[in-house]
Structures are given as structure tokens and as C-alpha cells.
PDB file of C-alpha atoms in Angstrom:
ATOM      1  CA  MET A  13     -47.737   7.124  25.727  1.00 65.00           C
ATOM      2  CA  THR A  14     -50.838   9.050  24.705  1.00 88.00           C
ATOM      3  CA  ALA A  15     -51.528  12.490  23.328  1.00 93.00           C
ATOM      4  CA  ALA A  16     -53.603  13.144  26.442  1.00 93.00           C
ATOM      5  CA  ALA A  17     -50.482  12.733  28.570  1.00 92.00           C
ATOM      6  CA  LEU A  18     -48.538  15.171  26.394  1.00 95.00           C
ATOM      7  CA  ARG A  19     -51.437  17.619  26.257  1.00 94.00           C
ATOM      8  CA  ALA A  20     -51.741  17.631  30.040  1.00 92.00           C
ATOM      9  CA  LEU A  21     -48.066  18.553  30.412  1.00 91.00           C
ATOM     10  CA  HIS A  22     -48.814  21.889  28.729  1.00 91.00           C
ATOM     11  CA  HIS A  23     -51.070  22.876  31.604  1.00 86.00           C
ATOM     12  CA  GLY A  24     -49.164  21.622  34.628  1.00 74.00           C
ATOM     13  CA  SER A  25     -48.029  23.605  37.623  1.00 71.00           C
ATOM     14  CA  SER A  26     -44.348  23.355  36.694  1.00 71.00           C
ATOM     15  CA  LEU A  27     -44.481  25.348  33.455  1.00 81.00           C
ATOM     16  CA  PRO A  28     -42.757  25.676  31.142  1.00 94.00           C
ATOM     17  CA  LEU A  29     -42.682  22.183  29.679  1.00 96.00           C
ATOM     18  CA  ILE A  30     -39.078  21.557  28.628  1.00 97.00           C
ATOM     19  CA  LEU A  31     -38.832  19.349  25.540  1.00 98.00           C
ATOM     20  CA  PRO A  32     -35.282  18.323  24.588  1.00 98.00           C
ATOM     21  CA  GLY A  33     -34.775  17.511  20.918  1.00 97.00           C
ATOM     22  CA  PRO A  34     -33.318  14.035  20.282  1.00 98.00           C
ATOM     23  CA  TRP A  35     -31.762  13.380  16.889  1.00 97.00           C
ATOM     24  CA  ASP A  36     -31.559   9.597  17.212  1.00 97.00           C
ATOM     25  CA  ALA A  37     -32.532   6.740  19.509  1.00 98.00           C
ATOM     26  CA  ALA A  38     -29.396   7.039  21.649  1.00 97.00           C
ATOM     27  CA  SER A  39     -29.876  10.741  22.402  1.00 98.00           C
ATOM     28  CA  ALA A  40     -33.573  10.123  23.072  1.00 98.00           C
ATOM     29  CA  LYS A  41     -32.705   7.559  25.708  1.00 98.00           C
ATOM     30  CA  VAL A  42     -30.210   9.947  27.328  1.00 98.00           C
ATOM     31  CA  PHE A  43     -32.861  12.665  27.674  1.00 98.00           C
ATOM     32  CA  ALA A  44     -35.504  10.224  28.913  1.00 97.00           C
ATOM     33  CA  ASP A  45     -33.118   8.723  31.470  1.00 97.00           C
ATOM     34  CA  ALA A  46     -32.364  12.267  32.689  1.00 97.00           C
ATOM     35  CA  GLY A  47     -36.020  12.549  33.727  1.00 96.00           C
ATOM     36  CA  PHE A  48     -37.578  14.764  31.068  1.00 96.00           C
ATOM     37  CA  PRO A  49     -41.309  14.001  30.727  1.00 95.00           C
ATOM     38  CA  ALA A  50     -41.512  14.273  26.921  1.00 97.00           C
ATOM     39  CA  LEU A  51     -39.358  14.891  23.844  1.00 98.00           C
ATOM     40  CA  ALA A  52     -39.658  16.919  20.630  1.00 98.00           C
ATOM     41  CA  THR A  53     -37.720  15.794  17.575  1.00 98.00           C
ATOM     42  CA  PRO A  54     -35.961  18.507  15.521  1.00 97.00           C
ATOM     43  CA  SER A  55     -36.146  18.135  11.741  1.00 96.00           C
ATOM     44  CA  ALA A  56     -32.772  19.839  11.280  1.00 95.00           C
ATOM     45  CA  GLY A  57     -30.984  17.633  13.796  1.00 96.00           C
ATOM     46  CA  ILE A  58     -32.398  14.456  12.297  1.00 97.00           C
ATOM     47  CA  ALA A  59     -31.614  15.681   8.781  1.00 96.00           C
ATOM     48  CA  ALA A  60     -27.975  16.219   9.734  1.00 96.00           C
ATOM     49  CA  THR A  61     -27.611  12.725  11.193  1.00 96.00           C
ATOM     50  CA  LEU A  62     -29.037  11.277   7.970  1.00 96.00           C
ATOM     51  CA  GLY A  63     -26.738  13.306   5.732  1.00 96.00           C
ATOM     52  CA  HIS A  64     -29.309  15.809   4.476  1.00 96.00           C
ATOM     53  CA  GLU A  65     -29.756  19.554   4.609  1.00 92.00           C
ATOM     54  CA  ASP A  66     -32.652  20.762   6.753  1.00 90.00           C
ATOM     55  CA  GLY A  67     -35.824  20.549   4.704  1.00 91.00           C
ATOM     56  CA  GLN A  68     -34.360  17.974   2.296  1.00 93.00           C
ATOM     57  CA  THR A  69     -34.953  14.747   4.235  1.00 95.00           C
ATOM     58  CA  PRO A  70     -37.087  12.254   2.297  1.00 96.00           C
ATOM     59  CA  PRO A  71     -40.293  11.561   4.254  1.00 96.00           C
ATOM     60  CA  ASP A  72     -39.626   7.834   4.545  1.00 97.00           C
ATOM     61  CA  GLU A  73     -36.268   8.519   6.190  1.00 97.00           C
ATOM     62  CA  MET A  74     -37.748  11.111   8.544  1.00 98.00           C
ATOM     63  CA  PHE A  75     -40.574   8.864   9.701  1.00 98.00           C
ATOM     64  CA  ALA A  76     -38.172   5.937  10.115  1.00 98.00           C
ATOM     65  CA  ALA A  77     -35.971   8.102  12.348  1.00 98.00           C
ATOM     66  CA  ILE A  78     -38.981   9.234  14.387  1.00 98.00           C
ATOM     67  CA  THR A  79     -40.023   5.595  14.790  1.00 98.00           C
ATOM     68  CA  ARG A  80     -36.603   4.650  16.172  1.00 98.00           C
ATOM     69  CA  ILE A  81     -36.707   7.551  18.631  1.00 98.00           C
ATOM     70  CA  VAL A  82     -40.196   6.665  19.862  1.00 98.00           C
ATOM     71  CA  ARG A  83     -39.252   3.008  20.215  1.00 97.00           C
ATOM     72  CA  ALA A  84     -36.252   3.893  22.411  1.00 97.00           C
ATOM     73  CA  VAL A  85     -38.248   5.628  25.171  1.00 97.00           C
ATOM     74  CA  ASP A  86     -41.418   5.265  27.206  1.00 96.00           C
ATOM     75  CA  ILE A  87     -42.370   8.954  27.322  1.00 97.00           C
ATOM     76  CA  PRO A  88     -44.412  10.992  24.799  1.00 97.00           C
ATOM     77  CA  VAL A  89     -42.672  12.130  21.631  1.00 98.00           C
ATOM     78  CA  THR A  90     -43.827  14.975  19.404  1.00 98.00           C
ATOM     79  CA  ALA A  91     -42.300  15.185  15.945  1.00 98.00           C
ATOM     80  CA  ASP A  92     -41.260  18.066  13.727  1.00 98.00           C
ATOM     81  CA  VAL A  93     -42.692  17.075  10.349  1.00 97.00           C
ATOM     82  CA  GLU A  94     -42.019  20.454   8.724  1.00 96.00           C
ATOM     83  CA  ALA A  95     -44.928  21.359   6.411  1.00 95.00           C
ATOM     84  CA  GLY A  96     -46.236  17.796   6.108  1.00 96.00           C
ATOM     85  CA  TYR A  97     -44.199  16.655   3.088  1.00 95.00           C
ATOM     86  CA  GLY A  98     -47.101  17.165   0.712  1.00 94.00           C
ATOM     87  CA  LEU A  99     -49.040  14.323   2.318  1.00 96.00           C
ATOM     88  CA  SER A 100     -52.793  14.438   2.703  1.00 96.00           C
ATOM     89  CA  ALA A 101     -54.066  14.942   6.239  1.00 97.00           C
ATOM     90  CA  LYS A 102     -55.093  11.292   6.372  1.00 97.00           C
ATOM     91  CA  GLU A 103     -51.678  10.104   5.182  1.00 98.00           C
ATOM     92  CA  LEU A 104     -49.817  12.393   7.577  1.00 98.00           C
ATOM     93  CA  VAL A 105     -51.841  11.354  10.610  1.00 98.00           C
ATOM     94  CA  GLY A 106     -51.426   7.715   9.632  1.00 98.00           C
ATOM     95  CA  ARG A 107     -47.655   8.028   9.258  1.00 98.00           C
ATOM     96  CA  LEU A 108     -47.371   9.749  12.641  1.00 98.00           C
ATOM     97  CA  ALA A 109     -49.512   7.071  14.269  1.00 97.00           C
ATOM     98  CA  ASP A 110     -47.438   4.306  12.702  1.00 97.00           C
ATOM     99  CA  ALA A 111     -44.286   5.984  14.042  1.00 98.00           C
ATOM    100  CA  GLY A 112     -45.797   6.255  17.515  1.00 97.00           C
ATOM    101  CA  ALA A 113     -45.600  10.048  17.726  1.00 98.00           C
ATOM    102  CA  VAL A 114     -48.391  11.690  19.729  1.00 98.00           C
ATOM    103  CA  GLY A 115     -47.730  15.256  18.615  1.00 98.00           C
ATOM    104  CA  CYS A 116     -46.363  17.206  15.668  1.00 98.00           C
ATOM    105  CA  ASN A 117     -45.135  20.594  14.490  1.00 97.00           C
ATOM    106  CA  LEU A 118     -46.591  21.918  11.255  1.00 98.00           C
ATOM    107  CA  GLU A 119     -45.032  25.088   9.851  1.00 96.00           C
ATOM    108  CA  ASP A 120     -46.724  27.794   7.807  1.00 96.00           C
ATOM    109  CA  SER A 121     -44.026  28.785   5.345  1.00 95.00           C
ATOM    110  CA  ASP A 122     -42.104  27.265   2.462  1.00 88.00           C
ATOM    111  CA  HIS A 123     -38.953  25.787   3.942  1.00 79.00           C
ATOM    112  CA  ALA A 124     -36.677  26.810   1.077  1.00 77.00           C
ATOM    113  CA  SER A 125     -37.955  30.269   0.198  1.00 81.00           C
ATOM    114  CA  HIS A 126     -39.260  31.414   3.605  1.00 83.00           C
ATOM    115  CA  VAL A 127     -42.466  32.571   1.932  1.00 93.00           C
ATOM    116  CA  LEU A 128     -45.428  32.491   4.272  1.00 96.00           C
ATOM    117  CA  THR A 129     -48.352  30.207   3.495  1.00 96.00           C
ATOM    118  CA  ASP A 130     -51.760  31.840   3.162  1.00 97.00           C
ATOM    119  CA  PRO A 131     -53.100  31.651   6.737  1.00 97.00           C
ATOM    120  CA  GLU A 132     -56.656  30.672   5.761  1.00 98.00           C
ATOM    121  CA  ARG A 133     -55.290  27.817   3.659  1.00 97.00           C
ATOM    122  CA  GLN A 134     -53.000  26.762   6.505  1.00 98.00           C
ATOM    123  CA  ALA A 135     -55.907  26.838   8.943  1.00 98.00           C
ATOM    124  CA  GLU A 136     -57.944  24.653   6.609  1.00 98.00           C
ATOM    125  CA  TRP A 137     -55.063  22.179   6.447  1.00 97.00           C
ATOM    126  CA  LEU A 138     -54.746  22.125  10.232  1.00 98.00           C
ATOM    127  CA  ALA A 139     -58.489  21.554  10.562  1.00 98.00           C
ATOM    128  CA  GLN A 140     -58.187  18.559   8.240  1.00 98.00           C
ATOM    129  CA  VAL A 141     -55.362  17.132  10.332  1.00 98.00           C
ATOM    130  CA  ARG A 142     -57.413  17.642  13.482  1.00 98.00           C
ATOM    131  CA  ALA A 143     -60.441  15.956  11.940  1.00 98.00           C
ATOM    132  CA  GLU A 144     -58.355  12.938  10.940  1.00 98.00           C
ATOM    133  CA  ALA A 145     -56.501  12.699  14.259  1.00 97.00           C
ATOM    134  CA  GLY A 146     -59.298  13.489  16.692  1.00 97.00           C
ATOM    135  CA  ASP A 147     -57.726  13.816  20.132  1.00 96.00           C
ATOM    136  CA  SER A 148     -54.880  11.428  19.325  1.00 96.00           C
ATOM    137  CA  LEU A 149     -52.428  14.150  18.264  1.00 98.00           C
ATOM    138  CA  VAL A 150     -51.128  17.317  19.929  1.00 98.00           C
ATOM    139  CA  ILE A 151     -50.852  19.838  17.101  1.00 98.00           C
ATOM    140  CA  ASN A 152     -48.221  22.544  17.527  1.00 98.00           C
ATOM    141  CA  ALA A 153     -48.936  25.111  14.799  1.00 98.00           C
ATOM    142  CA  ARG A 154     -45.729  26.905  13.891  1.00 98.00           C
ATOM    143  CA  ILE A 155     -46.093  30.573  13.020  1.00 98.00           C
ATOM    144  CA  ASP A 156     -43.235  31.723  10.804  1.00 97.00           C
ATOM    145  CA  THR A 157     -43.895  35.464  10.641  1.00 97.00           C
ATOM    146  CA  PHE A 158     -40.792  36.385  12.645  1.00 96.00           C
ATOM    147  CA  LEU A 159     -38.704  33.882  10.668  1.00 95.00           C
ATOM    148  CA  CYS A 160     -39.890  35.513   7.447  1.00 95.00           C
ATOM    149  CA  GLY A 161     -39.177  39.062   8.564  1.00 93.00           C
ATOM    150  CA  VAL A 162     -42.677  40.223   9.570  1.00 94.00           C
ATOM    151  CA  GLU A 163     -42.164  42.412  12.623  1.00 89.00           C
ATOM    152  CA  GLY A 164     -44.557  42.869  15.525  1.00 93.00           C
ATOM    153  CA  THR A 165     -47.293  40.653  16.863  1.00 96.00           C
ATOM    154  CA  GLU A 166     -50.333  41.609  14.781  1.00 97.00           C
ATOM    155  CA  GLU A 167     -49.919  39.084  11.966  1.00 97.00           C
ATOM    156  CA  ALA A 168     -48.645  36.382  14.320  1.00 98.00           C
ATOM    157  CA  VAL A 169     -51.711  36.800  16.524  1.00 98.00           C
ATOM    158  CA  ARG A 170     -54.034  36.783  13.510  1.00 98.00           C
ATOM    159  CA  ARG A 171     -52.545  33.535  12.278  1.00 98.00           C
ATOM    160  CA  GLY A 172     -52.495  32.036  15.746  1.00 98.00           C
ATOM    161  CA  ARG A 173     -56.187  32.702  16.275  1.00 98.00           C
ATOM    162  CA  LEU A 174     -57.032  31.058  12.948  1.00 98.00           C
ATOM    163  CA  TYR A 175     -54.969  28.037  13.894  1.00 98.00           C
ATOM    164  CA  ALA A 176     -56.604  27.883  17.318  1.00 98.00           C
ATOM    165  CA  GLU A 177     -60.028  27.847  15.679  1.00 98.00           C
ATOM    166  CA  ALA A 178     -58.804  25.065  13.395  1.00 98.00           C
ATOM    167  CA  GLY A 179     -57.993  22.885  16.401  1.00 98.00           C
ATOM    168  CA  ALA A 180     -54.329  23.517  17.206  1.00 98.00           C
ATOM    169  CA  ASP A 181     -53.344  22.712  20.793  1.00 97.00           C
ATOM    170  CA  CYS A 182     -50.481  25.185  20.926  1.00 97.00           C
ATOM    171  CA  VAL A 183     -48.625  27.618  18.697  1.00 98.00           C
ATOM    172  CA  TYR A 184     -44.963  28.112  17.932  1.00 98.00           C
ATOM    173  CA  PRO A 185     -44.049  31.653  16.827  1.00 98.00           C
ATOM    174  CA  ILE A 186     -40.499  30.651  16.023  1.00 97.00           C
ATOM    175  CA  LEU A 187     -37.861  33.353  16.613  1.00 97.00           C
ATOM    176  CA  ALA A 188     -40.361  35.628  18.357  1.00 97.00           C
ATOM    177  CA  PRO A 189     -38.472  38.095  20.570  1.00 97.00           C
ATOM    178  CA  PRO A 190     -38.828  36.766  24.130  1.00 97.00           C
ATOM    179  CA  PRO A 191     -40.350  40.010  25.481  1.00 97.00           C
ATOM    180  CA  LEU A 192     -43.307  39.454  23.107  1.00 97.00           C
ATOM    181  CA  LEU A 193     -44.182  35.953  24.341  1.00 97.00           C
ATOM    182  CA  ALA A 194     -46.733  37.054  26.931  1.00 97.00           C
ATOM    183  CA  GLU A 195     -48.479  39.330  24.426  1.00 97.00           C
ATOM    184  CA  LEU A 196     -48.630  36.501  21.899  1.00 98.00           C
ATOM    185  CA  ALA A 197     -50.001  34.033  24.444  1.00 97.00           C
ATOM    186  CA  ALA A 198     -52.682  36.472  25.575  1.00 97.00           C
ATOM    187  CA  GLY A 199     -53.641  37.442  22.043  1.00 98.00           C
ATOM    188  CA  ILE A 200     -53.847  33.915  20.664  1.00 98.00           C
ATOM    189  CA  GLY A 201     -55.244  32.154  23.708  1.00 97.00           C
ATOM    190  CA  LEU A 202     -53.176  28.966  23.393  1.00 97.00           C
ATOM    191  CA  PRO A 203     -49.974  27.719  25.040  1.00 96.00           C
ATOM    192  CA  VAL A 204     -46.969  29.228  23.283  1.00 97.00           C
ATOM    193  CA  ASN A 205     -43.834  27.290  22.343  1.00 98.00           C
ATOM    194  CA  ALA A 206     -40.584  29.261  22.558  1.00 98.00           C
ATOM    195  CA  LEU A 207     -37.235  28.357  21.032  1.00 98.00           C
ATOM    196  CA  ALA A 208     -34.303  28.284  23.470  1.00 97.00           C
ATOM    197  CA  ARG A 209     -31.225  29.579  21.688  1.00 95.00           C
ATOM    198  CA  PRO A 210     -27.570  29.716  22.739  1.00 93.00           C
ATOM    199  CA  GLY A 211     -26.926  33.066  24.363  1.00 94.00           C
ATOM    200  CA  GLY A 212     -30.632  33.754  24.849  1.00 95.00           C
ATOM    201  CA  PRO A 213     -32.850  33.477  27.913  1.00 97.00           C
ATOM    202  CA  ALA A 214     -32.713  30.182  29.785  1.00 96.00           C
ATOM    203  CA  PRO A 215     -35.742  27.882  29.473  1.00 95.00           C
ATOM    204  CA  GLY A 216     -37.062  28.863  32.897  1.00 94.00           C
ATOM    205  CA  GLU A 217     -36.822  32.546  32.018  1.00 96.00           C
ATOM    206  CA  LEU A 218     -38.718  31.907  28.782  1.00 97.00           C
ATOM    207  CA  GLY A 219     -41.454  30.445  30.955  1.00 95.00           C
ATOM    208  CA  THR A 220     -41.502  33.561  33.100  1.00 95.00           C
ATOM    209  CA  LEU A 221     -41.802  35.633  29.927  1.00 96.00           C
ATOM    210  CA  GLY A 222     -44.880  33.708  28.771  1.00 95.00           C
ATOM    211  CA  ALA A 223     -43.825  30.416  27.173  1.00 96.00           C
ATOM    212  CA  SER A 224     -45.744  27.291  28.160  1.00 96.00           C
ATOM    213  CA  ARG A 225     -43.298  24.979  26.420  1.00 97.00           C
ATOM    214  CA  VAL A 226     -39.687  25.299  25.334  1.00 98.00           C
ATOM    215  CA  THR A 227     -37.912  23.458  22.536  1.00 98.00           C
ATOM    216  CA  PHE A 228     -34.364  23.673  21.245  1.00 97.00           C
ATOM    217  CA  GLY A 229     -34.477  23.095  17.498  1.00 95.00           C
ATOM    218  CA  PRO A 230     -31.141  21.678  16.327  1.00 94.00           C
ATOM    219  CA  HIS A 231     -29.107  23.435  19.024  1.00 95.00           C
ATOM    220  CA  LEU A 232     -28.649  20.427  21.346  1.00 96.00           C
ATOM    221  CA  TYR A 233     -27.465  18.360  18.387  1.00 96.00           C
ATOM    222  CA  ARG A 234     -25.016  21.089  17.397  1.00 95.00           C
ATOM    223  CA  GLN A 235     -23.671  21.354  20.953  1.00 95.00           C
ATOM    224  CA  ALA A 236     -23.194  17.596  21.052  1.00 95.00           C
ATOM    225  CA  MET A 237     -21.358  17.666  17.737  1.00 95.00           C
ATOM    226  CA  ALA A 238     -19.151  20.488  19.008  1.00 95.00           C
ATOM    227  CA  ALA A 239     -18.170  18.221  21.893  1.00 96.00           C
ATOM    228  CA  VAL A 240     -17.424  15.401  19.433  1.00 95.00           C
ATOM    229  CA  THR A 241     -15.301  17.798  17.371  1.00 95.00           C
ATOM    230  CA  ASP A 242     -13.304  18.784  20.454  1.00 94.00           C
ATOM    231  CA  GLN A 243     -12.787  15.126  21.321  1.00 94.00           C
ATOM    232  CA  ALA A 244     -11.677  14.305  17.786  1.00 93.00           C
ATOM    233  CA  GLU A 245      -9.173  17.158  17.775  1.00 93.00           C
ATOM    234  CA  ARG A 246      -7.736  16.064  21.141  1.00 92.00           C
ATOM    235  CA  LEU A 247      -7.418  12.492  19.871  1.00 92.00           C
ATOM    236  CA  ARG A 248      -5.734  13.698  16.698  1.00 90.00           C
ATOM    237  CA  ASP A 249      -3.249  15.736  18.714  1.00 89.00           C
ATOM    238  CA  GLU A 250      -2.500  12.807  21.025  1.00 88.00           C
ATOM    239  CA  ILE A 251      -1.615  10.432  18.195  1.00 88.00           C
ATOM    240  CA  ARG A 252       0.188  12.946  16.001  1.00 79.00           C
ATOM    241  CA  GLN A 253       3.855  12.063  15.849  1.00 63.00           C
ATOM    242  CA  PRO A 254       6.405  14.842  16.232  1.00 63.00           C
ATOM    243  CA  ASP A 255       8.480  15.681  13.193  1.00 59.00           C
ATOM    244  CA  ALA A 256      11.749  13.801  13.000  1.00 48.00           C
ATOM    245  CA  ASP A 257      14.880  15.814  13.595  1.00 50.00           C
TER     246      ASP A 257
END
């Protein structure tokens, strides 16, 4: 599938675009078979399946996992590649192309320290990725101001506009309060990605509030693992022998 197909889904009549987050090939196939038009890999979910903490997955392992997910389905896949793993724009675009991903998230903070990247430097990096990829990649520029404790929309909008000028297709102000989504979308002028969280607004409501696309981070993986935990505990209880009298 092409980036053009994924890009078009951001502007369809049935907004928001719902992008489940597969953590392996099997979960990807489940979501594709359920009829979702595209998928968005979560770095944290994949990290957990590979035995790593979020942000600690070696790039080769991450790209191998993305490749397996893409290979399992026939719908577009966009990949969370964190801050790019220190790769050059050319290397990053090449690795994504080799994996078959037609989109990516690129975040603007240090994963470990939650220190924001200089926005002009981030915009320059995004422009380099765009120049290398041309139209072959849907770039979702993550804005980490809310994650890093910067309140309000002013700095998020400033960063978003810089990233839009650099060639981003959409922006992802992660953890933005849902009531601010419409203001962010209007101020930045690009489709806005919202994170669906347990206990928060449903994906459709996030669309009503201003989101053009909705992703789930690691939450679907965690819900699946909670179900596995419940099953394991039931199995344990079934085979546990009562104490002898």
C-alpha cells in the first residue's frame, strides 16, 4: 500500500481515522481482518513484546518487528520510530522503505529525560526527512509539550506550524487535553492525531472534538495482556490441587 492511500484517509468523510496499534504480526492481522483501513505501530507495545523498556529497543529489532507487521497485512502501516534512533534522514527513510512502512511518527523530546528538542532543529530534521522521502512517507510530527509539562496551546501551536512548514502531513500533540484539540487543529492547520486512553473520550468523540486521526499507543497491547493474565490465573486455579486433609 502507498503513502498516498494513507494520506487520503486523513481527509475522508468518515473522520476520524482510527488506527489500531499492532504489536506483532498476529495482532496486525486481527485488526486488518476486522476491517480497519490502516494501522499504526506503537513503540512501547513492540518494545514490551521484544523484552525491552519503551525507548530501549535496538533499531534493528524495531525495524524487523515493523517489517513482520507490514508483511502480515495488505493495508497501510505507519510506524512509531520514536526520535529516529540517531539515524540520518536518508538512513531513516531507507529503513522505513525497506520495512514497507508508508508513514512514521517522529517525536520532539528526549525519550528518557522528557526534555523538549529545540523546535527549529526539529523542523530542520523533519524537512530533511521530507526531502529524502518525497511523497512516499506520511510524516506524523509528534509534539511533546503536554507530555513535558508545558501547559496551554501556544507552544504546541508554534511547534506545529514549524513542523507544517517543514513538510509534516499531520501533528500529534500527545496527551493534549481533548477540549483543546479543535484549537490546536485550527492553529496549526494540519490534521491532528489524538491518543485514545482508557477512561477518556471514545475515538468517535475525539473526532467530534477536533481529531482527524486516533491512535492508541500501547493501550491495546496492555488490554490484551490483561486478558492473557486473567486467562492464566483461571488456568492456574483450575489445575491447582486442593490441600490434602
